[in-house]
PDB file of C-alpha atoms and ligand atoms in Angstrom:
ATOM      1  CA  UNK A  30     -12.578  -4.913 -10.022  1.00 95.00           C
ATOM      2  CA  UNK A  31     -12.184  -8.463  -8.725  1.00 98.00           C
ATOM      3  CA  UNK A  32     -13.147  -8.732  -5.049  1.00 98.00           C
ATOM      4  CA  UNK A  33     -11.995 -11.807  -3.163  1.00 98.00           C
ATOM      5  CA  UNK A  34     -13.468 -12.911   0.173  1.00 98.00           C
ATOM      6  CA  UNK A  35     -11.200 -14.503   2.760  1.00 98.00           C
ATOM      7  CA  UNK A  36     -12.083 -15.756   6.228  1.00 98.00           C
ATOM      8  CA  UNK A  37      -9.574 -13.839   8.305  1.00 98.00           C
ATOM      9  CA  UNK A  38      -6.389 -11.762   8.337  1.00 98.00           C
ATOM     10  CA  UNK A  39      -4.154 -14.816   7.915  1.00 98.00           C
ATOM     11  CA  UNK A  40      -6.024 -16.040   4.900  1.00 98.00           C
ATOM     12  CA  UNK A  41      -6.168 -12.512   3.399  1.00 98.00           C
ATOM     13  CA  UNK A  42      -2.394 -12.241   3.838  1.00 98.00           C
ATOM     14  CA  UNK A  43      -1.754 -15.630   2.275  1.00 98.00           C
ATOM     15  CA  UNK A  44      -3.913 -14.834  -0.728  1.00 98.00           C
ATOM     16  CA  UNK A  45      -2.203 -11.474  -1.259  1.00 98.00           C
ATOM     17  CA  UNK A  46       1.229 -13.086  -0.887  1.00 98.00           C
ATOM     18  CA  UNK A  47       0.241 -15.702  -3.465  1.00 98.00           C
ATOM     19  CA  UNK A  48      -0.655 -12.980  -5.972  1.00 98.00           C
ATOM     20  CA  UNK A  49       2.664 -11.168  -5.379  1.00 98.00           C
ATOM     21  CA  UNK A  50       4.570 -14.469  -5.595  1.00 98.00           C
ATOM     22  CA  UNK A  51       2.975 -15.257  -8.939  1.00 98.00           C
ATOM     23  CA  UNK A  52       4.107 -11.858 -10.193  1.00 98.00           C
ATOM     24  CA  UNK A  53       7.706 -12.412  -9.013  1.00 98.00           C
ATOM     25  CA  UNK A  54       7.834 -15.928 -10.474  1.00 98.00           C
ATOM     26  CA  UNK A  55       6.376 -14.908 -13.827  1.00 98.00           C
ATOM     27  CA  UNK A  56       8.573 -11.802 -14.081  1.00 98.00           C
ATOM     28  CA  UNK A  57      11.683 -11.989 -11.860  1.00 98.00           C
ATOM     29  CA  UNK A  58      12.611  -8.387 -12.731  1.00 98.00           C
ATOM     30  CA  UNK A  59       9.233  -7.062 -11.519  1.00 98.00           C
ATOM     31  CA  UNK A  60       8.863  -3.557 -10.135  1.00 98.00           C
ATOM     32  CA  UNK A  61       6.934  -4.111  -6.913  1.00 98.00           C
ATOM     33  CA  UNK A  62       4.974  -1.146  -5.567  1.00 98.00           C
ATOM     34  CA  UNK A  63       4.904  -1.643  -1.805  1.00 98.00           C
ATOM     35  CA  UNK A  64       2.895  -0.244   1.077  1.00 98.00           C
ATOM     36  CA  UNK A  65       3.215   0.221   4.816  1.00 97.00           C
ATOM     37  CA  UNK A  66       0.653   0.100   7.628  1.00 94.00           C
ATOM     38  CA  UNK A  67      -0.634  -2.860   9.603  1.00 96.00           C
ATOM     39  CA  UNK A  68      -2.546  -4.448   6.699  1.00 98.00           C
ATOM     40  CA  UNK A  69       0.479  -5.700   4.694  1.00 98.00           C
ATOM     41  CA  UNK A  70       2.446  -7.076   7.672  1.00 98.00           C
ATOM     42  CA  UNK A  71       0.989 -10.581   7.323  1.00 98.00           C
ATOM     43  CA  UNK A  72       1.556 -10.533   3.559  1.00 98.00           C
ATOM     44  CA  UNK A  73       5.215  -9.628   4.073  1.00 98.00           C
ATOM     45  CA  UNK A  74       5.639 -12.282   6.700  1.00 98.00           C
ATOM     46  CA  UNK A  75       4.187 -14.923   4.353  1.00 98.00           C
ATOM     47  CA  UNK A  76       6.501 -13.800   1.515  1.00 98.00           C
ATOM     48  CA  UNK A  77       9.458 -14.048   3.916  1.00 98.00           C
ATOM     49  CA  UNK A  78       8.450 -17.621   4.840  1.00 98.00           C
ATOM     50  CA  UNK A  79       8.245 -18.679   1.216  1.00 98.00           C
ATOM     51  CA  UNK A  80      11.568 -16.976   0.471  1.00 98.00           C
ATOM     52  CA  UNK A  81      13.191 -18.845   3.359  1.00 98.00           C
ATOM     53  CA  UNK A  82      11.794 -22.118   2.052  1.00 98.00           C
ATOM     54  CA  UNK A  83      13.506 -21.395  -1.267  1.00 98.00           C
ATOM     55  CA  UNK A  84      10.303 -20.804  -3.224  1.00 97.00           C
ATOM     56  CA  UNK A  85      10.906 -17.146  -4.041  1.00 98.00           C
ATOM     57  CA  UNK A  86      13.832 -15.130  -5.343  1.00 98.00           C
ATOM     58  CA  UNK A  87      13.722 -11.333  -5.123  1.00 98.00           C
ATOM     59  CA  UNK A  88      17.294 -10.749  -6.325  1.00 98.00           C
ATOM     60  CA  UNK A  89      16.245  -9.205  -9.629  1.00 98.00           C
ATOM     61  CA  UNK A  90      13.176  -7.305  -8.340  1.00 98.00           C
ATOM     62  CA  UNK A  91      12.859  -3.577  -7.821  1.00 98.00           C
ATOM     63  CA  UNK A  92      10.746  -1.964  -5.106  1.00 98.00           C
ATOM     64  CA  UNK A  93       9.097   1.430  -5.027  1.00 98.00           C
ATOM     65  CA  UNK A  94       7.237   2.427  -1.915  1.00 98.00           C
ATOM     66  CA  UNK A  95       4.152   4.554  -1.901  1.00 98.00           C
ATOM     67  CA  UNK A  96       4.986   7.166   0.659  1.00 97.00           C
ATOM     68  CA  UNK A  97       7.156   8.533   3.448  1.00 97.00           C
ATOM     69  CA  UNK A  98       6.703  11.015   6.273  1.00 96.00           C
ATOM     70  CA  UNK A  99       8.382  14.388   5.796  1.00 96.00           C
ATOM     71  CA  UNK A 100      11.149  15.094   8.259  1.00 94.00           C
ATOM     72  CA  UNK A 101      11.985  11.529   9.282  1.00 93.00           C
ATOM     73  CA  UNK A 102      15.358   9.997   8.433  1.00 94.00           C
ATOM     74  CA  UNK A 103      15.625   6.424   7.152  1.00 94.00           C
ATOM     75  CA  UNK A 104      16.981   5.360  10.545  1.00 93.00           C
ATOM     76  CA  UNK A 105      14.072   6.844  12.488  1.00 93.00           C
ATOM     77  CA  UNK A 106      12.057   3.892  13.781  1.00 92.00           C
ATOM     78  CA  UNK A 107       8.812   5.546  12.692  1.00 92.00           C
ATOM     79  CA  UNK A 108       9.928   6.148   9.126  1.00 95.00           C
ATOM     80  CA  UNK A 109       8.466   3.984   6.392  1.00 96.00           C
ATOM     81  CA  UNK A 110      12.011   3.265   5.160  1.00 97.00           C
ATOM     82  CA  UNK A 111      12.742   1.687   8.551  1.00 97.00           C
ATOM     83  CA  UNK A 112       9.404  -0.174   8.482  1.00 97.00           C
ATOM     84  CA  UNK A 113      10.177  -1.706   5.095  1.00 98.00           C
ATOM     85  CA  UNK A 114      13.680  -2.725   6.110  1.00 98.00           C
ATOM     86  CA  UNK A 115      12.559  -4.309   9.371  1.00 98.00           C
ATOM     87  CA  UNK A 116       9.414  -5.994   8.082  1.00 98.00           C
ATOM     88  CA  UNK A 117      10.522  -7.182   4.665  1.00 98.00           C
ATOM     89  CA  UNK A 118      13.775  -6.153   3.042  1.00 98.00           C
ATOM     90  CA  UNK A 119      16.235  -7.397   5.658  1.00 98.00           C
ATOM     91  CA  UNK A 120      14.639 -10.854   5.570  1.00 98.00           C
ATOM     92  CA  UNK A 121      14.756 -11.459   1.800  1.00 98.00           C
ATOM     93  CA  UNK A 122      17.396 -11.271  -0.920  1.00 98.00           C
ATOM     94  CA  UNK A 123      16.271  -8.015  -2.522  1.00 98.00           C
ATOM     95  CA  UNK A 124      19.171  -5.737  -3.458  1.00 98.00           C
ATOM     96  CA  UNK A 125      18.761  -2.667  -1.190  1.00 98.00           C
ATOM     97  CA  UNK A 126      20.114  -0.527  -4.046  1.00 98.00           C
ATOM     98  CA  UNK A 127      16.978  -1.481  -5.996  1.00 98.00           C
ATOM     99  CA  UNK A 128      14.599  -0.382  -3.238  1.00 98.00           C
ATOM    100  CA  UNK A 129      13.152   3.110  -3.378  1.00 98.00           C
ATOM    101  CA  UNK A 130      11.138   5.353  -1.126  1.00 98.00           C
ATOM    102  CA  UNK A 131      10.585   9.118  -1.159  1.00 98.00           C
ATOM    103  CA  UNK A 132      13.285  10.929   0.809  1.00 97.00           C
ATOM    104  CA  UNK A 133      11.449  12.454   3.754  1.00 96.00           C
ATOM    105  CA  UNK A 134      14.481  14.531   4.667  1.00 97.00           C
ATOM    106  CA  UNK A 135      14.571  16.448   1.395  1.00 97.00           C
ATOM    107  CA  UNK A 136      13.103  19.864   2.260  1.00 95.00           C
ATOM    108  CA  UNK A 137      12.683  20.729  -1.435  1.00 97.00           C
ATOM    109  CA  UNK A 138       9.279  19.162  -2.070  1.00 97.00           C
ATOM    110  CA  UNK A 139       9.160  20.001  -5.786  1.00 97.00           C
ATOM    111  CA  UNK A 140      12.575  18.463  -6.412  1.00 98.00           C
ATOM    112  CA  UNK A 141      11.834  15.339  -4.371  1.00 97.00           C
ATOM    113  CA  UNK A 142       8.464  14.739  -6.036  1.00 97.00           C
ATOM    114  CA  UNK A 143       9.951  15.232  -9.522  1.00 97.00           C
ATOM    115  CA  UNK A 144      12.841  12.878  -8.668  1.00 98.00           C
ATOM    116  CA  UNK A 145      10.433  10.153  -7.522  1.00 98.00           C
ATOM    117  CA  UNK A 146       8.183  10.435 -10.579  1.00 97.00           C
ATOM    118  CA  UNK A 147      11.198  10.195 -12.877  1.00 98.00           C
ATOM    119  CA  UNK A 148      12.517   7.200 -10.976  1.00 98.00           C
ATOM    120  CA  UNK A 149       9.219   5.316 -11.460  1.00 97.00           C
ATOM    121  CA  UNK A 150       9.168   6.275 -15.130  1.00 97.00           C
ATOM    122  CA  UNK A 151      12.786   5.187 -15.632  1.00 98.00           C
ATOM    123  CA  UNK A 152      11.967   1.794 -14.109  1.00 98.00           C
ATOM    124  CA  UNK A 153       9.285   1.399 -16.783  1.00 97.00           C
ATOM    125  CA  UNK A 154       6.381   1.798 -14.337  1.00 97.00           C
ATOM    126  CA  UNK A 155       5.085  -0.468 -11.603  1.00 98.00           C
ATOM    127  CA  UNK A 156       4.151  -4.081 -12.335  1.00 98.00           C
ATOM    128  CA  UNK A 157       2.025  -4.645  -9.238  1.00 98.00           C
ATOM    129  CA  UNK A 158       1.064  -2.041  -6.655  1.00 98.00           C
ATOM    130  CA  UNK A 159       0.085  -3.274  -3.211  1.00 98.00           C
ATOM    131  CA  UNK A 160      -2.254  -0.910  -1.353  1.00 98.00           C
ATOM    132  CA  UNK A 161      -3.914  -0.651   2.020  1.00 98.00           C
ATOM    133  CA  UNK A 162      -6.761   1.809   2.506  1.00 98.00           C
ATOM    134  CA  UNK A 163      -7.277   4.516   5.103  1.00 95.00           C
ATOM    135  CA  UNK A 164     -10.608   4.802   6.915  1.00 94.00           C
ATOM    136  CA  UNK A 165     -11.280   7.943   4.897  1.00 94.00           C
ATOM    137  CA  UNK A 166     -10.497   6.229   1.592  1.00 97.00           C
ATOM    138  CA  UNK A 167      -6.913   7.399   1.279  1.00 95.00           C
ATOM    139  CA  UNK A 168      -4.469   5.322  -0.754  1.00 97.00           C
ATOM    140  CA  UNK A 169      -0.793   5.940  -0.146  1.00 96.00           C
ATOM    141  CA  UNK A 170      -1.225   9.276   1.563  1.00 94.00           C
ATOM    142  CA  UNK A 171      -3.580  10.674  -1.078  1.00 95.00           C
ATOM    143  CA  UNK A 172      -6.083  12.202   1.300  1.00 92.00           C
ATOM    144  CA  UNK A 173      -9.678  13.157   0.430  1.00 94.00           C
ATOM    145  CA  UNK A 174      -9.517  16.401  -1.474  1.00 93.00           C
ATOM    146  CA  UNK A 175     -11.300  18.380  -4.156  1.00 93.00           C
ATOM    147  CA  UNK A 176      -9.103  17.027  -6.936  1.00 93.00           C
ATOM    148  CA  UNK A 177      -7.035  13.929  -7.714  1.00 93.00           C
ATOM    149  CA  UNK A 178      -3.314  14.713  -7.407  1.00 88.00           C
ATOM    150  CA  UNK A 179      -1.483  13.222 -10.365  1.00 90.00           C
ATOM    151  CA  UNK A 180       2.197  12.819  -9.574  1.00 95.00           C
ATOM    152  CA  UNK A 181       4.144  12.434  -6.355  1.00 97.00           C
ATOM    153  CA  UNK A 182       3.080  15.231  -4.056  1.00 96.00           C
ATOM    154  CA  UNK A 183       3.601  16.620  -0.594  1.00 96.00           C
ATOM    155  CA  UNK A 184       0.424  16.292   1.474  1.00 94.00           C
ATOM    156  CA  UNK A 185      -0.802  17.759   4.724  1.00 92.00           C
ATOM    157  CA  UNK A 186      -2.208  14.784   6.587  1.00 91.00           C
ATOM    158  CA  UNK A 187      -5.800  15.034   7.766  1.00 88.00           C
ATOM    159  CA  UNK A 188      -6.674  14.989  11.455  1.00 91.00           C
ATOM    160  CA  UNK A 189      -8.257  11.537  11.104  1.00 87.00           C
ATOM    161  CA  UNK A 190      -5.099  10.100   9.491  1.00 87.00           C
ATOM    162  CA  UNK A 191      -2.894  11.635  12.164  1.00 91.00           C
ATOM    163  CA  UNK A 192      -5.164  10.164  14.837  1.00 90.00           C
ATOM    164  CA  UNK A 193      -5.186   6.741  13.124  1.00 86.00           C
ATOM    165  CA  UNK A 194      -1.391   6.732  12.935  1.00 86.00           C
ATOM    166  CA  UNK A 195      -0.877   7.884  16.519  1.00 88.00           C
ATOM    167  CA  UNK A 196      -0.901   4.206  17.566  1.00 86.00           C
ATOM    168  CA  UNK A 197       2.572   3.853  16.029  1.00 85.00           C
ATOM    169  CA  UNK A 198       4.010   6.842  17.930  1.00 88.00           C
ATOM    170  CA  UNK A 199       4.481   7.532  21.618  1.00 88.00           C
ATOM    171  CA  UNK A 200       2.553  10.816  21.503  1.00 87.00           C
ATOM    172  CA  UNK A 201       0.169  12.345  18.984  1.00 86.00           C
ATOM    173  CA  UNK A 202       2.382  15.433  18.739  1.00 88.00           C
ATOM    174  CA  UNK A 203       5.179  13.186  17.430  1.00 88.00           C
ATOM    175  CA  UNK A 204       3.163  12.154  14.341  1.00 90.00           C
ATOM    176  CA  UNK A 205       4.470  14.094  11.337  1.00 94.00           C
ATOM    177  CA  UNK A 206       1.857  16.329   9.726  1.00 94.00           C
ATOM    178  CA  UNK A 207       3.218  16.104   6.199  1.00 96.00           C
ATOM    179  CA  UNK A 208       4.219  13.281   3.879  1.00 96.00           C
ATOM    180  CA  UNK A 209       5.429  12.648   0.356  1.00 97.00           C
ATOM    181  CA  UNK A 210       3.176  10.259  -1.521  1.00 97.00           C
ATOM    182  CA  UNK A 211       2.996   8.758  -4.962  1.00 97.00           C
ATOM    183  CA  UNK A 212       0.108  10.392  -6.794  1.00 96.00           C
ATOM    184  CA  UNK A 213      -3.029   8.875  -8.228  1.00 96.00           C
ATOM    185  CA  UNK A 214      -1.557   8.849 -11.739  1.00 95.00           C
ATOM    186  CA  UNK A 215       1.408   6.697 -10.640  1.00 93.00           C
ATOM    187  CA  UNK A 216      -0.868   4.297  -8.760  1.00 97.00           C
ATOM    188  CA  UNK A 217      -3.301   4.081 -11.677  1.00 97.00           C
ATOM    189  CA  UNK A 218      -0.323   3.582 -14.003  1.00 97.00           C
ATOM    190  CA  UNK A 219       0.588   0.306 -12.263  1.00 98.00           C
ATOM    191  CA  UNK A 220      -0.123  -2.677 -14.500  1.00 98.00           C
ATOM    192  CA  UNK A 221      -1.865  -4.473 -11.630  1.00 98.00           C
ATOM    193  CA  UNK A 222      -3.249  -3.159  -8.358  1.00 98.00           C
ATOM    194  CA  UNK A 223      -3.738  -5.332  -5.278  1.00 98.00           C
ATOM    195  CA  UNK A 224      -5.623  -3.731  -2.378  1.00 98.00           C
ATOM    196  CA  UNK A 225      -5.981  -5.479   0.949  1.00 98.00           C
ATOM    197  CA  UNK A 226      -8.202  -4.617   3.911  1.00 98.00           C
ATOM    198  CA  UNK A 227      -9.253  -6.335   7.090  1.00 98.00           C
ATOM    199  CA  UNK A 228     -11.454  -5.637  10.069  1.00 98.00           C
ATOM    200  CA  UNK A 229     -14.903  -4.149  10.559  1.00 98.00           C
ATOM    201  CA  UNK A 230     -13.521  -0.602  10.734  1.00 97.00           C
ATOM    202  CA  UNK A 231     -12.786  -0.824   6.979  1.00 98.00           C
ATOM    203  CA  UNK A 232     -16.215  -2.217   5.978  1.00 98.00           C
ATOM    204  CA  UNK A 233     -17.878   1.119   5.155  1.00 98.00           C
ATOM    205  CA  UNK A 234     -14.977   2.469   3.137  1.00 98.00           C
ATOM    206  CA  UNK A 235     -14.579  -0.764   1.155  1.00 98.00           C
ATOM    207  CA  UNK A 236     -18.231  -0.571   0.174  1.00 98.00           C
ATOM    208  CA  UNK A 237     -17.942   3.111  -0.759  1.00 98.00           C
ATOM    209  CA  UNK A 238     -14.755   2.507  -2.742  1.00 98.00           C
ATOM    210  CA  UNK A 239     -16.360  -0.263  -4.785  1.00 98.00           C
ATOM    211  CA  UNK A 240     -19.885   1.083  -5.242  1.00 98.00           C
ATOM    212  CA  UNK A 241     -19.789   4.823  -4.611  1.00 98.00           C
ATOM    213  CA  UNK A 242     -19.171   7.729  -6.958  1.00 98.00           C
ATOM    214  CA  UNK A 243     -15.676   8.077  -8.378  1.00 98.00           C
ATOM    215  CA  UNK A 244     -14.637  11.210  -6.558  1.00 97.00           C
ATOM    216  CA  UNK A 245     -11.514  12.709  -4.976  1.00 97.00           C
ATOM    217  CA  UNK A 246     -13.359  12.835  -1.626  1.00 97.00           C
ATOM    218  CA  UNK A 247     -12.848   9.059  -1.670  1.00 98.00           C
ATOM    219  CA  UNK A 248      -9.469   8.663  -3.421  1.00 97.00           C
ATOM    220  CA  UNK A 249      -9.657   4.846  -3.570  1.00 98.00           C
ATOM    221  CA  UNK A 250     -12.860   5.096  -5.656  1.00 98.00           C
ATOM    222  CA  UNK A 251     -10.670   5.936  -8.678  1.00 98.00           C
ATOM    223  CA  UNK A 252      -9.611   2.272  -8.702  1.00 98.00           C
ATOM    224  CA  UNK A 253     -13.006   1.506 -10.278  1.00 98.00           C
ATOM    225  CA  UNK A 254     -11.437   2.873 -13.476  1.00 98.00           C
ATOM    226  CA  UNK A 255      -8.393   0.565 -13.436  1.00 98.00           C
ATOM    227  CA  UNK A 256      -8.657  -2.542 -15.600  1.00 97.00           C
ATOM    228  CA  UNK A 257      -6.696  -4.941 -13.373  1.00 98.00           C
ATOM    229  CA  UNK A 258      -7.536  -4.437  -9.711  1.00 98.00           C
ATOM    230  CA  UNK A 259      -7.826  -7.233  -7.187  1.00 98.00           C
ATOM    231  CA  UNK A 260      -9.254  -6.461  -3.755  1.00 98.00           C
ATOM    232  CA  UNK A 261      -8.581  -9.076  -1.082  1.00 98.00           C
ATOM    233  CA  UNK A 262     -10.489  -8.587   2.167  1.00 98.00           C
ATOM    234  CA  UNK A 263     -11.352 -10.549   5.230  1.00 98.00           C
ATOM    235  CA  UNK A 264     -14.975 -11.304   6.108  1.00 98.00           C
ATOM    236  CA  UNK A 265     -15.334  -8.276   8.383  1.00 98.00           C
ATOM    237  CA  UNK A 266     -14.053  -5.747   5.870  1.00 98.00           C
ATOM    238  CA  UNK A 267     -16.577  -7.120   3.353  1.00 98.00           C
ATOM    239  CA  UNK A 268     -19.527  -7.127   5.751  1.00 98.00           C
ATOM    240  CA  UNK A 269     -21.169  -3.968   4.359  1.00 98.00           C
ATOM    241  CA  UNK A 270     -20.479  -4.736   0.686  1.00 98.00           C
ATOM    242  CA  UNK A 271     -21.795  -8.275   1.196  1.00 98.00           C
ATOM    243  CA  UNK A 272     -25.144  -6.728   2.189  1.00 97.00           C
ATOM    244  CA  UNK A 273     -25.258  -4.021  -0.445  1.00 98.00           C
ATOM    245  CA  UNK A 274     -23.753  -5.673  -3.520  1.00 98.00           C
ATOM    246  CA  UNK A 275     -23.009  -9.374  -2.868  1.00 97.00           C
ATOM    247  CA  UNK A 276     -22.742 -10.011  -6.612  1.00 97.00           C
ATOM    248  CA  UNK A 277     -19.527  -7.970  -6.677  1.00 98.00           C
ATOM    249  CA  UNK A 278     -17.740 -10.498  -4.467  1.00 98.00           C
ATOM    250  CA  UNK A 279     -16.249 -13.334  -6.517  1.00 97.00           C
ATOM    251  CA  UNK A 280     -16.451 -16.078  -3.912  1.00 97.00           C
ATOM    252  CA  UNK A 281     -18.868 -14.983  -1.185  1.00 96.00           C
ATOM    253  CA  UNK A 282     -19.892 -18.134   0.737  1.00 94.00           C
ATOM    254  CA  UNK A 283     -23.644 -18.782   0.509  1.00 85.00           C
TER     255      UNK A 283
HETATM  256  C1  LIG B   5      -1.197   4.820   6.250  1.00 86.07           C
HETATM  257  C2  LIG B   5      -0.436   4.528   4.958  1.00 86.07           C
HETATM  258  C3  LIG B   5      -1.308   3.855   3.928  1.00 86.07           C
HETATM  259  C4  LIG B   5      -2.066   2.715   4.572  1.00 86.07           C
HETATM  260  C5  LIG B   5      -2.994   3.253   5.635  1.00 86.07           C
HETATM  261  C6  LIG B   5      -3.827   2.184   6.311  1.00 86.07           C
HETATM  262  O1  LIG B   5      -1.738   6.063   6.310  1.00 86.07           O
HETATM  263  N1  LIG B   5       0.143   5.696   4.367  1.00 86.07           N
HETATM  264  O2  LIG B   5      -0.497   3.400   2.849  1.00 86.07           O
HETATM  265  O3  LIG B   5      -2.801   2.018   3.608  1.00 86.07           O
HETATM  266  O4  LIG B   5      -2.206   3.907   6.608  1.00 86.07           O
HETATM  267  O5  LIG B   5      -3.094   1.595   7.341  1.00 86.07           O
HETATM  268  P1  LIG B   5      -3.467   0.246   8.049  1.00 86.07           P
HETATM  269  O6  LIG B   5      -3.101  -0.817   7.084  1.00 86.07           O
HETATM  270  O7  LIG B   5      -2.598   0.213   9.260  1.00 86.07           O
HETATM  271  O8  LIG B   5      -4.908   0.300   8.363  1.00 86.07           O
END
């Protein structure tokens, strides 16, 4: 696990965008595993800037997103499909036919999860998976649980996740209670994993993820077992780890 310190959100975003750019340049046909939430917004905006300057070409890339709320159509402004279109896809030259996200409107959970797993397999797996992290250690929507879920699965969101996501909805009762999410096996199957986190509210969970037991109660802790994980955080998100295990941070300023 390589942990990189950055000063602030802007610098975290730039570093993450640099890592994704390198992937796209080195392998133009990359399968990019993408994430939603507030953490990746700056990364996407930096990638868009570099695309507009002519430094990046996404025309041969594929995208697979981590998760989607159950019950929301792609045109619903709160859906992750809409988020991805508005915040990244419509600004770059990715072929929309090569972008993928679980279909939240499919009521047949088993069929939808099987379809998504097969799609990832048929693409040859994910080259780089971008992740945020929930305050409770969730990745994608893999919530704390008593076992790691392997493939794409339909999850009941925890109260804390629903509360955290209420900020994106007008009323808490509008937040969907279920979601389809890639499973831990698909995430761990990515050739590279890039996790980003910013802000003091993520400091405890970043420390637990990196130093705690590997347990399904903290889903992100499983990343300790992956052989190519880069964690890029701002100063605040590293504040607890910097106290507890400073040697884990590659470039902690002295
Ligand atoms: C959501 C998403 C996750 C994301 C998490 C953190 O629940 N399903 O993929 O990592 O929120 O979001 P934020 O980046 O806004 O803190």
